[in-house]
Amino acid sequence: MNLSIDLAWLLMVAEQKVPGDPQVNDWGALVAAVSRHDAEIFGIAVYDDPHARAAALLQLLLHIPALEHSNAMFASAVAYGYLVASGLRVTTSPERVRELARLVKGGRADVRAIAAELQRWTL
């Protein structure tokens, strides 16, 4: 199942999962995240499963911060929430979430590597 998200969903995740009610600093990052996870070329999905779509969201939101603070937390919450909303059961630890965010932010993980790690988080 390929679940589509929208701007309202991203804002809801920020409101519910990021402490301190950060303001949006870059609306374009949120619009880009919505478009990227749902990207198609010639009618074929660029990211064809929930793990790849969550990975695309995580990578974009870590590299293009949308909020005034806590962007790593927000990006991780979006990826986690996307997997759950897609009907997957997610089990991970804060340490694994932090390590993945560090790898992504450091440019040491592409979308395929991120998706592979997210797949290890799901049952």
Short mmCIF file of N, CA, C and O in Angstrom, two decimals:
data_model
loop_
_atom_site.label_atom_id
_atom_site.label_comp_id
_atom_site.label_asym_id
_atom_site.label_seq_id
_atom_site.Cartn_x
_atom_site.Cartn_y
_atom_site.Cartn_z
N MET A 1 0.84 -1.17 0.00
CA MET A 1 0.00 0.00 0.00
C MET A 1 0.89 1.24 0.00
O MET A 1 1.84 1.34 0.76
N ASN A 2 0.61 2.18 -0.88
CA ASN A 2 1.32 3.45 -0.92
C ASN A 2 0.41 4.54 -0.41
O ASN A 2 -0.48 5.02 -1.10
N LEU A 3 0.64 4.93 0.80
CA LEU A 3 -0.13 5.96 1.47
C LEU A 3 0.39 7.33 1.06
O LEU A 3 1.60 7.54 1.02
N SER A 4 -0.50 8.24 0.74
CA SER A 4 -0.09 9.60 0.42
C SER A 4 -0.27 10.50 1.63
O SER A 4 -1.24 10.36 2.37
N ILE A 5 0.67 11.40 1.80
CA ILE A 5 0.59 12.37 2.90
C ILE A 5 0.32 13.75 2.31
O ILE A 5 0.43 13.95 1.10
N ASP A 6 0.01 14.69 3.18
CA ASP A 6 -0.18 16.06 2.75
C ASP A 6 0.43 17.00 3.79
O ASP A 6 0.94 16.57 4.83
N LEU A 7 0.36 18.28 3.48
CA LEU A 7 0.93 19.28 4.37
C LEU A 7 0.30 19.23 5.76
O LEU A 7 1.00 19.34 6.78
N ALA A 8 -1.00 19.03 5.81
CA ALA A 8 -1.70 18.97 7.11
C ALA A 8 -1.16 17.83 7.97
O ALA A 8 -0.99 17.99 9.18
N TRP A 9 -0.88 16.70 7.36
CA TRP A 9 -0.36 15.55 8.11
C TRP A 9 1.03 15.88 8.68
O TRP A 9 1.31 15.59 9.85
N LEU A 10 1.88 16.50 7.87
CA LEU A 10 3.21 16.88 8.37
C LEU A 10 3.12 17.86 9.53
O LEU A 10 3.84 17.73 10.52
N LEU A 11 2.23 18.82 9.41
CA LEU A 11 2.04 19.79 10.49
C LEU A 11 1.51 19.14 11.75
O LEU A 11 1.90 19.49 12.87
N MET A 12 0.63 18.15 11.60
CA MET A 12 0.10 17.42 12.74
C MET A 12 1.23 16.65 13.45
O MET A 12 1.31 16.66 14.68
N VAL A 13 2.10 16.01 12.67
CA VAL A 13 3.23 15.30 13.28
C VAL A 13 4.11 16.28 14.04
O VAL A 13 4.52 16.01 15.17
N ALA A 14 4.39 17.42 13.45
CA ALA A 14 5.22 18.43 14.14
C ALA A 14 4.56 18.87 15.44
O ALA A 14 5.22 18.96 16.48
N GLU A 15 3.28 19.12 15.39
CA GLU A 15 2.56 19.59 16.57
C GLU A 15 2.53 18.54 17.68
O GLU A 15 2.72 18.85 18.85
N GLN A 16 2.32 17.28 17.30
CA GLN A 16 2.14 16.22 18.30
C GLN A 16 3.45 15.61 18.78
O GLN A 16 3.52 15.12 19.91
N LYS A 17 4.49 15.62 17.95
CA LYS A 17 5.71 14.87 18.29
C LYS A 17 6.94 15.72 18.57
O LYS A 17 7.93 15.19 19.06
N VAL A 18 6.87 17.01 18.27
CA VAL A 18 8.04 17.86 18.49
C VAL A 18 7.74 18.83 19.62
O VAL A 18 6.83 19.65 19.51
N PRO A 19 8.49 18.74 20.72
CA PRO A 19 8.22 19.64 21.86
C PRO A 19 8.57 21.09 21.53
O PRO A 19 9.40 21.37 20.68
N GLY A 20 7.90 21.99 22.21
CA GLY A 20 8.22 23.40 22.10
C GLY A 20 7.52 24.13 20.98
O GLY A 20 7.81 25.29 20.74
N ASP A 21 6.62 23.47 20.29
CA ASP A 21 5.83 24.11 19.23
C ASP A 21 6.67 24.95 18.28
O ASP A 21 6.49 26.16 18.15
N PRO A 22 7.64 24.30 17.59
CA PRO A 22 8.49 25.08 16.68
C PRO A 22 7.70 25.64 15.50
O PRO A 22 6.78 25.00 15.00
N GLN A 23 8.09 26.81 15.08
CA GLN A 23 7.48 27.43 13.91
C GLN A 23 8.11 26.86 12.64
O GLN A 23 9.25 26.39 12.64
N VAL A 24 7.36 26.90 11.57
CA VAL A 24 7.88 26.47 10.28
C VAL A 24 8.75 27.60 9.74
O VAL A 24 8.30 28.73 9.61
N ASN A 25 10.01 27.28 9.45
CA ASN A 25 10.94 28.24 8.87
C ASN A 25 11.00 28.14 7.35
O ASN A 25 11.36 29.09 6.68
N ASP A 26 10.69 26.95 6.82
CA ASP A 26 10.80 26.73 5.38
C ASP A 26 9.63 25.89 4.91
O ASP A 26 9.66 24.66 4.97
N TRP A 27 8.58 26.56 4.47
CA TRP A 27 7.39 25.85 3.97
C TRP A 27 7.73 25.03 2.73
O TRP A 27 7.14 23.99 2.48
N GLY A 28 8.71 25.49 1.96
CA GLY A 28 9.11 24.77 0.75
C GLY A 28 9.62 23.37 1.05
O GLY A 28 9.42 22.44 0.27
N ALA A 29 10.29 23.21 2.20
CA ALA A 29 10.77 21.88 2.59
C ALA A 29 9.60 20.93 2.81
O ALA A 29 9.67 19.75 2.41
N LEU A 30 8.55 21.42 3.42
CA LEU A 30 7.37 20.57 3.65
C LEU A 30 6.67 20.23 2.34
O LEU A 30 6.27 19.09 2.12
N VAL A 31 6.55 21.21 1.46
CA VAL A 31 5.93 20.97 0.15
C VAL A 31 6.78 19.98 -0.64
O VAL A 31 6.26 19.06 -1.28
N ALA A 32 8.09 20.13 -0.57
CA ALA A 32 8.99 19.20 -1.26
C ALA A 32 8.86 17.79 -0.71
O ALA A 32 8.89 16.81 -1.47
N ALA A 33 8.72 17.66 0.60
CA ALA A 33 8.56 16.33 1.21
C ALA A 33 7.28 15.65 0.71
O ALA A 33 7.30 14.46 0.38
N VAL A 34 6.19 16.40 0.65
CA VAL A 34 4.93 15.85 0.15
C VAL A 34 5.12 15.37 -1.28
O VAL A 34 4.72 14.25 -1.63
N SER A 35 5.76 16.18 -2.11
CA SER A 35 5.95 15.81 -3.51
C SER A 35 6.93 14.66 -3.67
O SER A 35 6.71 13.76 -4.49
N ARG A 36 8.00 14.68 -2.91
CA ARG A 36 9.03 13.66 -3.09
C ARG A 36 8.53 12.27 -2.75
O ARG A 36 8.80 11.32 -3.48
N HIS A 37 7.82 12.12 -1.66
CA HIS A 37 7.40 10.76 -1.26
C HIS A 37 6.44 10.16 -2.28
O HIS A 37 6.31 8.95 -2.38
N ASP A 38 5.78 11.01 -3.05
CA ASP A 38 4.76 10.56 -4.01
C ASP A 38 5.24 10.67 -5.46
O ASP A 38 4.44 10.58 -6.38
N ALA A 39 6.53 10.87 -5.66
CA ALA A 39 7.08 11.11 -7.00
C ALA A 39 6.87 9.92 -7.93
O ALA A 39 6.98 8.76 -7.55
N GLU A 40 6.56 10.27 -9.18
CA GLU A 40 6.40 9.27 -10.24
C GLU A 40 7.14 9.74 -11.48
O GLU A 40 7.21 10.94 -11.74
N ILE A 41 7.64 8.79 -12.24
CA ILE A 41 8.22 9.06 -13.55
C ILE A 41 7.52 8.14 -14.53
O ILE A 41 7.54 6.91 -14.36
N PHE A 42 6.87 8.73 -15.52
CA PHE A 42 6.11 7.99 -16.52
C PHE A 42 5.11 7.04 -15.87
O PHE A 42 4.93 5.90 -16.30
N GLY A 43 4.48 7.51 -14.79
CA GLY A 43 3.46 6.73 -14.12
C GLY A 43 3.98 5.64 -13.20
O GLY A 43 3.20 4.88 -12.64
N ILE A 44 5.28 5.56 -13.02
CA ILE A 44 5.88 4.54 -12.15
C ILE A 44 6.44 5.24 -10.91
O ILE A 44 7.19 6.21 -11.01
N ALA A 45 6.05 4.73 -9.74
CA ALA A 45 6.49 5.33 -8.49
C ALA A 45 8.01 5.28 -8.36
O ALA A 45 8.62 4.23 -8.59
N VAL A 46 8.61 6.40 -7.99
CA VAL A 46 10.05 6.45 -7.75
C VAL A 46 10.38 5.66 -6.48
O VAL A 46 11.36 4.91 -6.44
N TYR A 47 9.56 5.83 -5.47
CA TYR A 47 9.72 5.11 -4.20
C TYR A 47 8.51 4.19 -4.10
O TYR A 47 7.41 4.63 -3.84
N ASP A 48 8.76 2.89 -4.28
CA ASP A 48 7.65 1.97 -4.53
C ASP A 48 7.14 1.18 -3.33
O ASP A 48 6.27 0.35 -3.48
N ASP A 49 7.67 1.44 -2.15
CA ASP A 49 7.14 0.76 -0.96
C ASP A 49 7.22 1.71 0.22
O ASP A 49 7.90 2.74 0.16
N PRO A 50 6.52 1.40 1.31
CA PRO A 50 6.49 2.32 2.45
C PRO A 50 7.87 2.64 3.03
O PRO A 50 8.11 3.77 3.46
N HIS A 51 8.77 1.67 3.03
CA HIS A 51 10.10 1.91 3.60
C HIS A 51 10.86 2.93 2.76
O HIS A 51 11.51 3.84 3.30
N ALA A 52 10.80 2.80 1.45
CA ALA A 52 11.49 3.75 0.57
C ALA A 52 10.85 5.12 0.66
O ALA A 52 11.55 6.14 0.65
N ARG A 53 9.54 5.17 0.76
CA ARG A 53 8.86 6.46 0.85
C ARG A 53 9.19 7.15 2.18
O ARG A 53 9.44 8.36 2.23
N ALA A 54 9.20 6.39 3.27
CA ALA A 54 9.59 6.95 4.57
C ALA A 54 11.05 7.40 4.55
O ALA A 54 11.40 8.44 5.11
N ALA A 55 11.90 6.64 3.87
CA ALA A 55 13.32 7.00 3.76
C ALA A 55 13.48 8.31 2.99
O ALA A 55 14.28 9.16 3.38
N ALA A 56 12.72 8.48 1.92
CA ALA A 56 12.79 9.71 1.13
C ALA A 56 12.36 10.91 1.98
O ALA A 56 12.98 11.98 1.90
N LEU A 57 11.33 10.73 2.79
CA LEU A 57 10.88 11.79 3.69
C LEU A 57 11.96 12.14 4.71
O LEU A 57 12.29 13.31 4.93
N LEU A 58 12.50 11.10 5.35
CA LEU A 58 13.52 11.30 6.38
C LEU A 58 14.73 12.03 5.81
O LEU A 58 15.21 13.02 6.38
N GLN A 59 15.21 11.57 4.67
CA GLN A 59 16.40 12.18 4.07
C GLN A 59 16.16 13.65 3.71
O GLN A 59 16.96 14.51 4.05
N LEU A 60 15.05 13.93 3.08
CA LEU A 60 14.77 15.31 2.68
C LEU A 60 14.63 16.22 3.89
O LEU A 60 15.24 17.30 3.94
N LEU A 61 13.86 15.80 4.88
CA LEU A 61 13.61 16.66 6.04
C LEU A 61 14.84 16.85 6.93
O LEU A 61 14.92 17.84 7.66
N LEU A 62 15.80 15.93 6.86
CA LEU A 62 17.05 16.13 7.60
C LEU A 62 17.99 17.07 6.86
O LEU A 62 18.71 17.84 7.49
N HIS A 63 17.98 17.01 5.54
CA HIS A 63 18.89 17.86 4.77
C HIS A 63 18.33 19.25 4.48
O HIS A 63 19.09 20.17 4.22
N ILE A 64 17.00 19.37 4.49
CA ILE A 64 16.37 20.67 4.27
C ILE A 64 15.46 20.93 5.47
O ILE A 64 14.28 20.58 5.46
N PRO A 65 15.99 21.49 6.54
CA PRO A 65 15.21 21.69 7.76
C PRO A 65 13.99 22.60 7.52
O PRO A 65 14.11 23.66 6.92
N ALA A 66 12.86 22.14 7.98
CA ALA A 66 11.62 22.89 7.82
C ALA A 66 11.26 23.70 9.06
O ALA A 66 10.61 24.74 8.95
N LEU A 67 11.69 23.24 10.22
CA LEU A 67 11.29 23.86 11.49
C LEU A 67 12.42 24.68 12.08
O LEU A 67 13.59 24.47 11.76
N GLU A 68 12.07 25.56 13.02
CA GLU A 68 13.08 26.41 13.64
C GLU A 68 14.01 25.62 14.58
O GLU A 68 15.10 26.08 14.89
N HIS A 69 13.58 24.44 15.02
CA HIS A 69 14.44 23.57 15.83
C HIS A 69 13.90 22.14 15.79
O HIS A 69 12.81 21.89 15.28
N SER A 70 14.68 21.21 16.28
CA SER A 70 14.29 19.80 16.43
C SER A 70 13.98 19.12 15.11
O SER A 70 13.10 18.25 15.04
N ASN A 71 14.72 19.44 14.06
CA ASN A 71 14.44 18.87 12.75
C ASN A 71 14.76 17.38 12.66
O ASN A 71 14.07 16.65 11.96
N ALA A 72 15.78 16.91 13.37
CA ALA A 72 16.07 15.48 13.36
C ALA A 72 14.94 14.71 14.03
O ALA A 72 14.52 13.65 13.54
N MET A 73 14.43 15.24 15.13
CA MET A 73 13.30 14.60 15.80
C MET A 73 12.08 14.59 14.88
O MET A 73 11.38 13.59 14.76
N PHE A 74 11.83 15.70 14.22
CA PHE A 74 10.69 15.81 13.32
C PHE A 74 10.83 14.82 12.16
O PHE A 74 9.89 14.08 11.85
N ALA A 75 11.98 14.79 11.51
CA ALA A 75 12.18 13.89 10.38
C ALA A 75 12.00 12.43 10.80
O ALA A 75 11.37 11.64 10.09
N SER A 76 12.54 12.08 11.96
CA SER A 76 12.40 10.70 12.46
C SER A 76 10.95 10.39 12.78
O SER A 76 10.46 9.30 12.47
N ALA A 77 10.24 11.33 13.38
CA ALA A 77 8.82 11.13 13.71
C ALA A 77 7.98 10.99 12.45
O ALA A 77 7.04 10.18 12.40
N VAL A 78 8.31 11.73 11.41
CA VAL A 78 7.59 11.62 10.14
C VAL A 78 7.81 10.24 9.53
O VAL A 78 6.85 9.59 9.11
N ALA A 79 9.05 9.78 9.49
CA ALA A 79 9.33 8.45 8.92
C ALA A 79 8.63 7.36 9.73
O ALA A 79 7.98 6.47 9.17
N TYR A 80 8.76 7.43 11.04
CA TYR A 80 8.11 6.46 11.93
C TYR A 80 6.59 6.49 11.72
O TYR A 80 5.96 5.45 11.53
N GLY A 81 6.02 7.68 11.74
CA GLY A 81 4.58 7.82 11.57
C GLY A 81 4.10 7.33 10.22
O GLY A 81 3.02 6.75 10.11
N TYR A 82 4.91 7.55 9.19
CA TYR A 82 4.53 7.08 7.86
C TYR A 82 4.46 5.56 7.83
O TYR A 82 3.53 4.97 7.27
N LEU A 83 5.44 4.91 8.44
CA LEU A 83 5.44 3.44 8.47
C LEU A 83 4.23 2.92 9.24
O LEU A 83 3.56 1.98 8.79
N VAL A 84 3.94 3.51 10.37
CA VAL A 84 2.78 3.09 11.18
C VAL A 84 1.48 3.33 10.41
O VAL A 84 0.61 2.46 10.35
N ALA A 85 1.36 4.50 9.79
CA ALA A 85 0.14 4.80 9.03
C ALA A 85 -0.02 3.88 7.83
O ALA A 85 -1.14 3.65 7.36
N SER A 86 1.09 3.32 7.36
CA SER A 86 1.05 2.37 6.25
C SER A 86 0.67 0.96 6.71
O SER A 86 0.64 0.04 5.90
N GLY A 87 0.43 0.81 8.00
CA GLY A 87 -0.02 -0.47 8.53
C GLY A 87 1.10 -1.37 9.02
O GLY A 87 0.86 -2.55 9.30
N LEU A 88 2.31 -0.83 9.15
CA LEU A 88 3.44 -1.64 9.61
C LEU A 88 3.63 -1.47 11.11
O LEU A 88 3.36 -0.40 11.67
N ARG A 89 4.11 -2.51 11.73
CA ARG A 89 4.44 -2.45 13.16
C ARG A 89 5.92 -2.10 13.28
O ARG A 89 6.78 -2.79 12.73
N VAL A 90 6.21 -1.03 14.00
CA VAL A 90 7.57 -0.52 14.10
C VAL A 90 8.10 -0.77 15.50
O VAL A 90 7.45 -0.43 16.49
N THR A 91 9.28 -1.37 15.57
CA THR A 91 9.97 -1.56 16.85
C THR A 91 11.42 -1.14 16.67
O THR A 91 12.14 -1.71 15.86
N THR A 92 11.81 -0.14 17.40
CA THR A 92 13.19 0.35 17.34
C THR A 92 13.54 0.95 18.69
O THR A 92 12.73 0.91 19.62
N SER A 93 14.71 1.49 18.77
CA SER A 93 15.15 2.12 20.01
C SER A 93 15.59 3.55 19.72
O SER A 93 15.94 3.88 18.58
N PRO A 94 15.60 4.39 20.75
CA PRO A 94 16.09 5.76 20.53
C PRO A 94 17.52 5.79 19.99
O PRO A 94 17.85 6.65 19.19
N GLU A 95 18.33 4.84 20.40
CA GLU A 95 19.71 4.80 19.93
C GLU A 95 19.78 4.53 18.42
O GLU A 95 20.57 5.17 17.72
N ARG A 96 18.96 3.61 17.94
CA ARG A 96 18.93 3.31 16.50
C ARG A 96 18.41 4.50 15.71
O ARG A 96 18.90 4.79 14.62
N VAL A 97 17.43 5.19 16.25
CA VAL A 97 16.88 6.38 15.58
C VAL A 97 17.96 7.45 15.49
O VAL A 97 18.17 8.05 14.43
N ARG A 98 18.67 7.70 16.59
CA ARG A 98 19.73 8.71 16.60
C ARG A 98 20.84 8.35 15.63
O ARG A 98 21.36 9.20 14.90
N GLU A 99 21.24 7.08 15.63
CA GLU A 99 22.33 6.65 14.74
C GLU A 99 21.94 6.82 13.27
O GLU A 99 22.74 7.28 12.45
N LEU A 100 20.72 6.46 12.93
CA LEU A 100 20.27 6.64 11.55
C LEU A 100 20.25 8.12 11.18
O LEU A 100 20.72 8.50 10.10
N ALA A 101 19.75 8.96 12.06
CA ALA A 101 19.73 10.40 11.79
C ALA A 101 21.15 10.94 11.59
O ALA A 101 21.38 11.76 10.69
N ARG A 102 22.10 10.46 12.37
CA ARG A 102 23.49 10.91 12.22
C ARG A 102 24.07 10.47 10.87
O ARG A 102 24.77 11.25 10.21
N LEU A 103 23.79 9.23 10.49
CA LEU A 103 24.28 8.74 9.19
C LEU A 103 23.70 9.55 8.04
O LEU A 103 24.41 9.93 7.11
N VAL A 104 22.41 9.79 8.11
CA VAL A 104 21.74 10.54 7.04
C VAL A 104 22.25 11.97 7.00
O VAL A 104 22.62 12.48 5.94
N LYS A 105 22.29 12.63 8.13
CA LYS A 105 22.73 14.02 8.20
C LYS A 105 24.18 14.15 7.74
O LYS A 105 24.55 15.13 7.10
N GLY A 106 24.98 13.14 8.03
CA GLY A 106 26.38 13.15 7.63
C GLY A 106 26.59 12.77 6.18
O GLY A 106 27.73 12.74 5.70
N GLY A 107 25.52 12.46 5.46
CA GLY A 107 25.63 12.10 4.06
C GLY A 107 26.17 10.70 3.82
O GLY A 107 26.61 10.37 2.72
N ARG A 108 26.11 9.84 4.83
CA ARG A 108 26.67 8.50 4.71
C ARG A 108 25.62 7.43 4.43
O ARG A 108 25.92 6.25 4.48
N ALA A 109 24.39 7.84 4.11
CA ALA A 109 23.33 6.87 3.81
C ALA A 109 22.43 7.44 2.72
O ALA A 109 21.90 8.54 2.87
N ASP A 110 22.31 6.68 1.63
CA ASP A 110 21.38 7.09 0.58
C ASP A 110 20.00 6.53 0.87
O ASP A 110 19.80 5.85 1.89
N VAL A 111 19.05 6.81 0.00
CA VAL A 111 17.67 6.39 0.26
C VAL A 111 17.57 4.88 0.41
O VAL A 111 16.85 4.38 1.28
N ARG A 112 18.30 4.12 -0.42
CA ARG A 112 18.24 2.65 -0.30
C ARG A 112 18.76 2.16 1.05
O ARG A 112 18.17 1.27 1.66
N ALA A 113 19.84 2.75 1.52
CA ALA A 113 20.40 2.34 2.82
C ALA A 113 19.45 2.74 3.95
O ALA A 113 19.26 1.98 4.90
N ILE A 114 18.85 3.91 3.84
CA ILE A 114 17.89 4.35 4.86
C ILE A 114 16.69 3.41 4.86
O ILE A 114 16.23 2.96 5.92
N ALA A 115 16.17 3.08 3.68
CA ALA A 115 15.03 2.17 3.58
C ALA A 115 15.35 0.80 4.16
O ALA A 115 14.53 0.20 4.84
N ALA A 116 16.56 0.33 3.92
CA ALA A 116 16.97 -0.98 4.46
C ALA A 116 16.98 -0.94 5.98
O ALA A 116 16.55 -1.90 6.64
N GLU A 117 17.46 0.16 6.56
CA GLU A 117 17.45 0.28 8.02
C GLU A 117 16.02 0.37 8.54
O GLU A 117 15.67 -0.28 9.53
N LEU A 118 15.18 1.14 7.87
CA LEU A 118 13.78 1.24 8.30
C LEU A 118 13.09 -0.12 8.20
O LEU A 118 12.21 -0.43 9.02
N GLN A 119 13.46 -0.91 7.22
CA GLN A 119 12.88 -2.26 7.11
C GLN A 119 13.25 -3.12 8.31
O GLN A 119 12.44 -3.92 8.78
N ARG A 120 14.44 -2.93 8.85
CA ARG A 120 14.85 -3.67 10.04
C ARG A 120 14.07 -3.23 11.27
O ARG A 120 14.03 -3.92 12.27
N TRP A 121 13.46 -2.06 11.22
CA TRP A 121 12.65 -1.56 12.32
C TRP A 121 11.24 -2.13 12.32
O TRP A 121 10.51 -1.95 13.28
N THR A 122 10.83 -2.75 11.23
CA THR A 122 9.43 -3.21 11.12
C THR A 122 9.34 -4.72 11.19
O THR A 122 10.24 -5.44 10.80
N LEU A 123 8.20 -5.14 11.68
CA LEU A 123 7.93 -6.59 11.78
C LEU A 123 7.06 -7.02 10.62
O LEU A 123 6.29 -6.32 10.08
#
